[in-house]
mmCIF file of C-alpha atoms in Angstrom:
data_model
loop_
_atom_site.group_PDB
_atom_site.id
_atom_site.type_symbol
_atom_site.label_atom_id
_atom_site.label_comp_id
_atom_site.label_asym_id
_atom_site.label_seq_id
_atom_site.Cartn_x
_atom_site.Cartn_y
_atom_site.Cartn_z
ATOM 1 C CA UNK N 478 12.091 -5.037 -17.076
ATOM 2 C CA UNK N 479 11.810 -6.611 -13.605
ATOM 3 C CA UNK N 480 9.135 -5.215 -11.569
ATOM 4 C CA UNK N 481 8.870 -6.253 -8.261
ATOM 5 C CA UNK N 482 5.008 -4.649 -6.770
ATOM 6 C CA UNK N 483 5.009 -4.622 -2.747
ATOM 7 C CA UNK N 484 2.048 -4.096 -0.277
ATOM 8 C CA UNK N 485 1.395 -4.118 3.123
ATOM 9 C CA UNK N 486 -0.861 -6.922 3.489
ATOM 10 C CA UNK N 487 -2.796 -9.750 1.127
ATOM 11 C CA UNK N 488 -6.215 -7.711 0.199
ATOM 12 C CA UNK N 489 -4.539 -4.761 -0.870
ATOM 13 C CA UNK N 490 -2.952 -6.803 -3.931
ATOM 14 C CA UNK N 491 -6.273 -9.197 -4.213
ATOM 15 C CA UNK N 492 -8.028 -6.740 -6.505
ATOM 16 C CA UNK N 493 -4.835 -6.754 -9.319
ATOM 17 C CA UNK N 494 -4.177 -10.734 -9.010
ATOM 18 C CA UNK N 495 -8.248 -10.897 -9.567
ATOM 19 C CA UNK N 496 -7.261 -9.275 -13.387
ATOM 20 C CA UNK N 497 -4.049 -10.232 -13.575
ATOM 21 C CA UNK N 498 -3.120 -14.272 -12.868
ATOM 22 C CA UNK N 499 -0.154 -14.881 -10.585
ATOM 23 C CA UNK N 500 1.938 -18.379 -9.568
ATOM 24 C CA UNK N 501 3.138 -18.586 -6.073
ATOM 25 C CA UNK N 502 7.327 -19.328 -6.526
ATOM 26 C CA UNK N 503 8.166 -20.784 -3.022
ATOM 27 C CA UNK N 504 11.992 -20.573 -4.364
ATOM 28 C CA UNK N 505 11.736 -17.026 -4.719
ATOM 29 C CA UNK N 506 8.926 -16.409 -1.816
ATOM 30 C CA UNK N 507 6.952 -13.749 -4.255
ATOM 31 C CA UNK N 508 4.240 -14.208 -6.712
ATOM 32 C CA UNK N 509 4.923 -14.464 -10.326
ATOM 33 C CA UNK N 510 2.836 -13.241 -13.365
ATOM 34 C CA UNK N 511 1.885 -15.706 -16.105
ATOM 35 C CA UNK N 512 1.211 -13.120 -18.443
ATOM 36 C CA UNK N 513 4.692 -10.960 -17.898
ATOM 37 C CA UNK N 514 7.370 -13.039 -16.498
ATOM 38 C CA UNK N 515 9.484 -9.792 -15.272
ATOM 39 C CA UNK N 516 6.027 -8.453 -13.191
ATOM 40 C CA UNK N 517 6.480 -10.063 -9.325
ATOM 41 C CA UNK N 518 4.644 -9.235 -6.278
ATOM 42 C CA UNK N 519 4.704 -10.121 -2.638
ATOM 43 C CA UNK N 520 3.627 -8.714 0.851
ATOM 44 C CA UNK N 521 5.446 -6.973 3.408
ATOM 45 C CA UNK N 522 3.750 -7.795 6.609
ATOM 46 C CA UNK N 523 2.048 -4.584 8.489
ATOM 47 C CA UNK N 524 4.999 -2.192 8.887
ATOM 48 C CA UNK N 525 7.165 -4.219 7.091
ATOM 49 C CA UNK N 526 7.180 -6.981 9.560
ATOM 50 C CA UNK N 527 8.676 -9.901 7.264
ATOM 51 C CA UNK N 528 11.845 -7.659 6.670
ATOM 52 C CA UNK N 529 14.281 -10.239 6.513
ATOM 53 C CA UNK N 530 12.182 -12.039 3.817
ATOM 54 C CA UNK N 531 11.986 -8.654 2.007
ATOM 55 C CA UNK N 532 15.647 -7.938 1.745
ATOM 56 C CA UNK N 533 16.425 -11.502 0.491
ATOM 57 C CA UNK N 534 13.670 -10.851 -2.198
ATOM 58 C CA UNK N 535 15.117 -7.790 -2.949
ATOM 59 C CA UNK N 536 18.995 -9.034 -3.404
ATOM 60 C CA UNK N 537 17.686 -12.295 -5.610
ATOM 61 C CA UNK N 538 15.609 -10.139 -7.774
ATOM 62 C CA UNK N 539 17.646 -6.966 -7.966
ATOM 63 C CA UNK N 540 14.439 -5.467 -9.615
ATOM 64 C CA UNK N 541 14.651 -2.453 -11.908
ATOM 65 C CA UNK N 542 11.646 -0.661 -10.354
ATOM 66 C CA UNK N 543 10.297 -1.622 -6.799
ATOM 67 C CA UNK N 544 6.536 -0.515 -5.950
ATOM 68 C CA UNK N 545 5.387 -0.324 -3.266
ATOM 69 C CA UNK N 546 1.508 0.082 -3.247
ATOM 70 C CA UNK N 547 -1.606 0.230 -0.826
ATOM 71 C CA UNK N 548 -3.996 2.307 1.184
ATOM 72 C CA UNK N 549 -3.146 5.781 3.636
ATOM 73 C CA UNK N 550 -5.018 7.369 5.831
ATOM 74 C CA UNK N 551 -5.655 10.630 4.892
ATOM 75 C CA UNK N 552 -4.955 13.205 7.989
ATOM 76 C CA UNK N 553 -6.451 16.364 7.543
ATOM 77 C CA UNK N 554 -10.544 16.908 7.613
ATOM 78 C CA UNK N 555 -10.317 19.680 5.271
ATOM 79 C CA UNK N 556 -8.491 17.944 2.523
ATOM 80 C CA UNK N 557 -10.616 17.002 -0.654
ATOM 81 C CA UNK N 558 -9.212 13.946 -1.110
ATOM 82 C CA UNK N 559 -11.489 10.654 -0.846
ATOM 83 C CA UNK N 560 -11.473 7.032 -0.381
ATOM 84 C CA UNK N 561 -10.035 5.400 -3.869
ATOM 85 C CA UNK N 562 -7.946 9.061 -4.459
ATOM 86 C CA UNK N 563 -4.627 8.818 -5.531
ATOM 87 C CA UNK N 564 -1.891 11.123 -3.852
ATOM 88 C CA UNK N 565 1.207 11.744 -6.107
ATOM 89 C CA UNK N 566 4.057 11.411 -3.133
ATOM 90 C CA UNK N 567 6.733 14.014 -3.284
ATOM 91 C CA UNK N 568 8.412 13.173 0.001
ATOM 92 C CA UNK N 569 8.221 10.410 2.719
ATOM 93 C CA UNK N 570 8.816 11.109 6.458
ATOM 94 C CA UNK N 571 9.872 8.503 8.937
ATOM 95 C CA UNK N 572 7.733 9.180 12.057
ATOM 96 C CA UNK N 573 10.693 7.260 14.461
ATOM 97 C CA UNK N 574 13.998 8.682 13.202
ATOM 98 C CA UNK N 575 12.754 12.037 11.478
ATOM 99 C CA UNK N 576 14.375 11.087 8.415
ATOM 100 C CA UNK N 577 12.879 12.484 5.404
ATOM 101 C CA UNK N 578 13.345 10.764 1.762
ATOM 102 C CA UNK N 579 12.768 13.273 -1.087
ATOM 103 C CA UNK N 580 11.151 12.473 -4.225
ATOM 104 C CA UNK N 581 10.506 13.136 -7.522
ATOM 105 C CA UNK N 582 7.181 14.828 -9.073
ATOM 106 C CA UNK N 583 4.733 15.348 -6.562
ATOM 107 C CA UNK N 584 2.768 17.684 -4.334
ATOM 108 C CA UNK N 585 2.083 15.431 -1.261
ATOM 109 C CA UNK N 586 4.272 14.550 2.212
ATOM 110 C CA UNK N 587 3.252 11.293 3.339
ATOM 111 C CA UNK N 588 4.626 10.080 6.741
ATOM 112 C CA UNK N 589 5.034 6.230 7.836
ATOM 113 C CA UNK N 590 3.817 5.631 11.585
ATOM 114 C CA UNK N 591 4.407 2.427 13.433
ATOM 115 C CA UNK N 592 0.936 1.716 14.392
ATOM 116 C CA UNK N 593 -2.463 2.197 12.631
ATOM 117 C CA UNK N 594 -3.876 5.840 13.182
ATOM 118 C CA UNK N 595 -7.325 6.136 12.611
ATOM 119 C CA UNK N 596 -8.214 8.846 15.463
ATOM 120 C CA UNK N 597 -8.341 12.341 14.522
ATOM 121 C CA UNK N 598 -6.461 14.151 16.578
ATOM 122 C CA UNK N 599 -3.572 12.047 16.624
ATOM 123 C CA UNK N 600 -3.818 12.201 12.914
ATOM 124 C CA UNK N 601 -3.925 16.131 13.239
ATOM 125 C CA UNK N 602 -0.447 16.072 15.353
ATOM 126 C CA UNK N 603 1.053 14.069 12.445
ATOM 127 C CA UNK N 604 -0.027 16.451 10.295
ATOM 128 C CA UNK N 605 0.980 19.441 11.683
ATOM 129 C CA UNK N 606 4.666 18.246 12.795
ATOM 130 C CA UNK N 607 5.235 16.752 9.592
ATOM 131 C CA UNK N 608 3.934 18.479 7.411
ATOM 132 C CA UNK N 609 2.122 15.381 6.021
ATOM 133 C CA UNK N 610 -0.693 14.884 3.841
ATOM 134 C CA UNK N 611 -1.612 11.115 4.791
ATOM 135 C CA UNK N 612 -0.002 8.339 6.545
ATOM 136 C CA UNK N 613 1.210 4.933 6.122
ATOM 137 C CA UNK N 614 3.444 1.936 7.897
ATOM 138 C CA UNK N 615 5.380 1.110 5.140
ATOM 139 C CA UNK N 616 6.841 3.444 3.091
ATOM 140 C CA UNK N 617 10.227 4.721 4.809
ATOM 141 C CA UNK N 618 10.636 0.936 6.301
ATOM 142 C CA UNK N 619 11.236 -0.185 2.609
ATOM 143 C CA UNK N 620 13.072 2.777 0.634
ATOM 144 C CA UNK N 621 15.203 2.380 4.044
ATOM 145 C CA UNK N 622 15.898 -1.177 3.436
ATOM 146 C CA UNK N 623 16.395 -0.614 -0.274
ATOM 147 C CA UNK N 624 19.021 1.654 0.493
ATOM 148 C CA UNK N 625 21.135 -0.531 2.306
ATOM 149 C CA UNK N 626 21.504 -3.149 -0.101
ATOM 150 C CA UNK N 627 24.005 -1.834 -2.565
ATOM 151 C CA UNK N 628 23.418 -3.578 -5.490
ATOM 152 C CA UNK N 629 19.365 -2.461 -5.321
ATOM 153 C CA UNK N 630 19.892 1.220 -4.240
ATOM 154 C CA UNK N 631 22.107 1.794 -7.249
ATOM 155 C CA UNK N 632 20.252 0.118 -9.780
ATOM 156 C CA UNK N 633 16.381 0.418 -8.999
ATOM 157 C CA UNK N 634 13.570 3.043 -8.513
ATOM 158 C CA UNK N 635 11.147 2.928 -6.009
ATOM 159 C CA UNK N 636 7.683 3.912 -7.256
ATOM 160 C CA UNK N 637 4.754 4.870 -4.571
ATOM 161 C CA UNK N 638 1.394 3.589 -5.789
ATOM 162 C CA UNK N 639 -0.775 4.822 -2.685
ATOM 163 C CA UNK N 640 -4.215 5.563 -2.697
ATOM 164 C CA UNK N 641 -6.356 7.152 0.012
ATOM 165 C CA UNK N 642 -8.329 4.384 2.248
ATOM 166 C CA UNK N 643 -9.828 6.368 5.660
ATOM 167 C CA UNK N 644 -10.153 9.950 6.408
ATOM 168 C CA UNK N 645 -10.469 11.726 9.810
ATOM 169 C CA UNK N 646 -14.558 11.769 9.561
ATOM 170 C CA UNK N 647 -14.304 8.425 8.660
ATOM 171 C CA UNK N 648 -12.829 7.492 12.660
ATOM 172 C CA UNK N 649 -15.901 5.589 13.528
ATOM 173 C CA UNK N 650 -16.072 3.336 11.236
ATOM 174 C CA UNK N 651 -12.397 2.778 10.657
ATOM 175 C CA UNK N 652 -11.554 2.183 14.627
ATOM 176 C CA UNK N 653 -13.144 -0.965 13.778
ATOM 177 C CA UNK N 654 -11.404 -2.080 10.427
ATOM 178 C CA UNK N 655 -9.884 -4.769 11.999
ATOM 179 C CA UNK N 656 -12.457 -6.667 12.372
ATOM 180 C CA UNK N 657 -13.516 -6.765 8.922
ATOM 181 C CA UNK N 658 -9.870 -8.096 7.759
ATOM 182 C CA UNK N 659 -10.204 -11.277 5.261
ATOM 183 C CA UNK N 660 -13.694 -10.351 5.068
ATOM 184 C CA UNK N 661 -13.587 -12.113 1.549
ATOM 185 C CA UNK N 662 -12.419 -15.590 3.349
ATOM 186 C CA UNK N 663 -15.124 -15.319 6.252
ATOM 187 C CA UNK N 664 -17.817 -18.070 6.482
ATOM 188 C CA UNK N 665 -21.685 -16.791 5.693
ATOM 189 C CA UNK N 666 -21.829 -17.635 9.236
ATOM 190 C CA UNK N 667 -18.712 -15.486 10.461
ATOM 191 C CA UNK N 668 -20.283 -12.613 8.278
ATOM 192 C CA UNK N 669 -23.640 -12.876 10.246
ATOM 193 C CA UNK N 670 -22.385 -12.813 13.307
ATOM 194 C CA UNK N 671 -20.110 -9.871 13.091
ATOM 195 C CA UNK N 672 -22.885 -8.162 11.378
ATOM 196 C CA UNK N 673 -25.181 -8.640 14.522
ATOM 197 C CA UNK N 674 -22.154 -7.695 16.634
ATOM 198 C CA UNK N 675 -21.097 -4.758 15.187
ATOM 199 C CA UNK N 676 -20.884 -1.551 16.579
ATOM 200 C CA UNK N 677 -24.023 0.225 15.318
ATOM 201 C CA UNK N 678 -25.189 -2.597 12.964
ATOM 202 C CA UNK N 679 -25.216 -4.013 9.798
ATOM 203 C CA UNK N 680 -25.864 -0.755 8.380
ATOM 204 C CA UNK N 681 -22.743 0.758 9.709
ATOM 205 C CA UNK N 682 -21.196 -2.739 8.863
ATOM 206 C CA UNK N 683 -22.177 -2.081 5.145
ATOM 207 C CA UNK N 684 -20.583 1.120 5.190
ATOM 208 C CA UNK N 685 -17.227 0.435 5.928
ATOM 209 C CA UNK N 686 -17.202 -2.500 3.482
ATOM 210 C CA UNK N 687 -18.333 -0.024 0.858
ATOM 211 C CA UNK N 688 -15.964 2.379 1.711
ATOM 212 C CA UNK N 689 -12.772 -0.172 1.324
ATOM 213 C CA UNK N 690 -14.289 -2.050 -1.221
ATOM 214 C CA UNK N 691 -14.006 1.444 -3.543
ATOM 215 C CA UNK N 692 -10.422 2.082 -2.024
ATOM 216 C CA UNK N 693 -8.951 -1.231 -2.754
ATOM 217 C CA UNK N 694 -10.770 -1.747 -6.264
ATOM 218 C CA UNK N 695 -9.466 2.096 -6.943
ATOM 219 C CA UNK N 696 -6.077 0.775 -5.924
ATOM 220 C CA UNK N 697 -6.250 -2.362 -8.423
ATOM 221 C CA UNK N 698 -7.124 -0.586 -11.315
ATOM 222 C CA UNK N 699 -4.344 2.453 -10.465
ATOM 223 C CA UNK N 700 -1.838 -0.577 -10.469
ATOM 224 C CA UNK N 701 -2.822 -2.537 -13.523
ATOM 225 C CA UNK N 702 -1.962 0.855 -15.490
ATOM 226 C CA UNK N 703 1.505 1.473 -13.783
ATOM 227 C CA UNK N 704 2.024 -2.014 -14.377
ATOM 228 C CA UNK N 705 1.765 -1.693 -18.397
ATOM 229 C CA UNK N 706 2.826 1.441 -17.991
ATOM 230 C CA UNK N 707 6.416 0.024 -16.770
ATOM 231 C CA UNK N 708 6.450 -3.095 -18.511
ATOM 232 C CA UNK N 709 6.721 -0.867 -21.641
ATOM 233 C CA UNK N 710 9.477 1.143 -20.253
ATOM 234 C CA UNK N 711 13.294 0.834 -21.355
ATOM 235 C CA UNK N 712 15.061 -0.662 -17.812
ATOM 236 C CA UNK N 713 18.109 0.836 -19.330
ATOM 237 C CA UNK N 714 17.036 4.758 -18.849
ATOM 238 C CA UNK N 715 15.091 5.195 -15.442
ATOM 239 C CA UNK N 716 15.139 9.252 -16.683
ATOM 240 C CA UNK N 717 12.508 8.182 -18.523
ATOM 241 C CA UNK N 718 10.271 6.399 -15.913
ATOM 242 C CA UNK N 719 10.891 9.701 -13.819
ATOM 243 C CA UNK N 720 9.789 12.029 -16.419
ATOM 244 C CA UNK N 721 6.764 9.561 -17.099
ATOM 245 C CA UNK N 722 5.423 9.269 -13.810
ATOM 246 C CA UNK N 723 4.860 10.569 -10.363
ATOM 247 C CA UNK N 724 6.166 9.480 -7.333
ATOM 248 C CA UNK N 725 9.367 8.249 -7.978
ATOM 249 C CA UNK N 726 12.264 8.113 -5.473
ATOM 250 C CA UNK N 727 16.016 6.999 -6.110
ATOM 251 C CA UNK N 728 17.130 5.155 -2.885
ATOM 252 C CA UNK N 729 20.761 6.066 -3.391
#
């Protein structure tokens, strides 16, 4: 079984490579697994940025099951959902061509934007024309990019791994995320400073850490069990993996 795990950016795959030991293969340009040599991984870029790289991935590895993994933002206040929540992804909306990508198992519409959206009225609009549940950027950019490449549409699954990382009462804090990016490479200097300088102090500082800290380390543990969860799985009858899990979508 050839899994091939994607994400957005580096610190939303940190927490699974911090229990699970990968090798870089420049050859291949994804990470490898020393414990399961069919379990890859590799980042997207924001929005799918490093597309090209991503579809050459995709046609050397031909993987049975592609999945893509990381944090939404949650758009409605009155949901119960919290940071580190898992949403089980019937549908997928593409915010800039209104095409919709149905799913297997599961109660929630997520749509994929082309720019962060942290402010809750905008997240409100998104919600109410699309009938969406959360938002992401990647989503729709990769099962649309899996579907062009023949070979992968008709012979892998595409399974969402996405776990809730900022809600509307959570604006903010989160309209200041990126600054806290890498925090885990910043100097004890760096981390000082920015504590000083941000908005409302270290307290508010603290928060937000907290907040993504329990989102991401949510998001680790939910893909170490998929992971062993798949690896176990026959690559010969994806009806199973369907029946097994959530979240599933057939590009073709």
């Amino acid at each position: 079984m050839r899994i091939l795990i994607l994400t957005g950016i580096k610190e939303e795959i940190t927490p699974f490579f911090s229990e699970h030991p990968f090798e870089f293969d420049r050859g291949l340009g994804a990470y490898q697994s020393t414990r399961y040599s069919g379990l890859y991984a590799a980042t997207t870029g924001p929005g799918v940025k490093k597309s090209r790289e991503i579809r050459r991935l995709l046609e050397k590895l031909v993987p049975h099951v592609i999945v893509n993994a990381g944090l939404v933002g949650l758009l409605r206040e009155s949901s119960k959902a919290r940071a580190g929540d898992r949403l089980r992804i019937g549908s997928v909306i593409d915010q800039r061509t209104g095409v919709v990508y149905p799913g297997g198992a599961g109660r929630d519409a997520l749509v994929s934007v082309a720019q962060p959206v942290f402010e809750p009225s905008e997240k409100m609009d998104l919600a109410l024309d699309h009938q969406a549940v959360a938002c992401d950027m990647e989503a729709a950019v990769l099962l649309g990019i899996v579907g062009q490449i023949e070979e992968v549409a008709t012979g892998s699954l595409v399974v969402l791994c996405k776990v809730v990382g900022d809600r509307p009462d959570s604006y903010n804090l989160f309209k200041y995320e990126h600054l806290v990016r890498g925090w885990e490479r910043k100097k004890t200097w760096e981390r000082l400073w920015l504590g000083v300088r941000f908005p409302g102090g270290p307290r508010r500082l603290r928060e937000l850490l907290e907040m993504k800290s329990v989102a991401l380390e949510s998001l680790g543990r939910r893909l170490e069990a998929l992971a062993r969860t798949l690896a176990a799985a026959n690559p010969d009858d994806p009806a199973q993996i369907s029946r097994t899990l959530d979240s599933v979508f057939i590009p073709h």
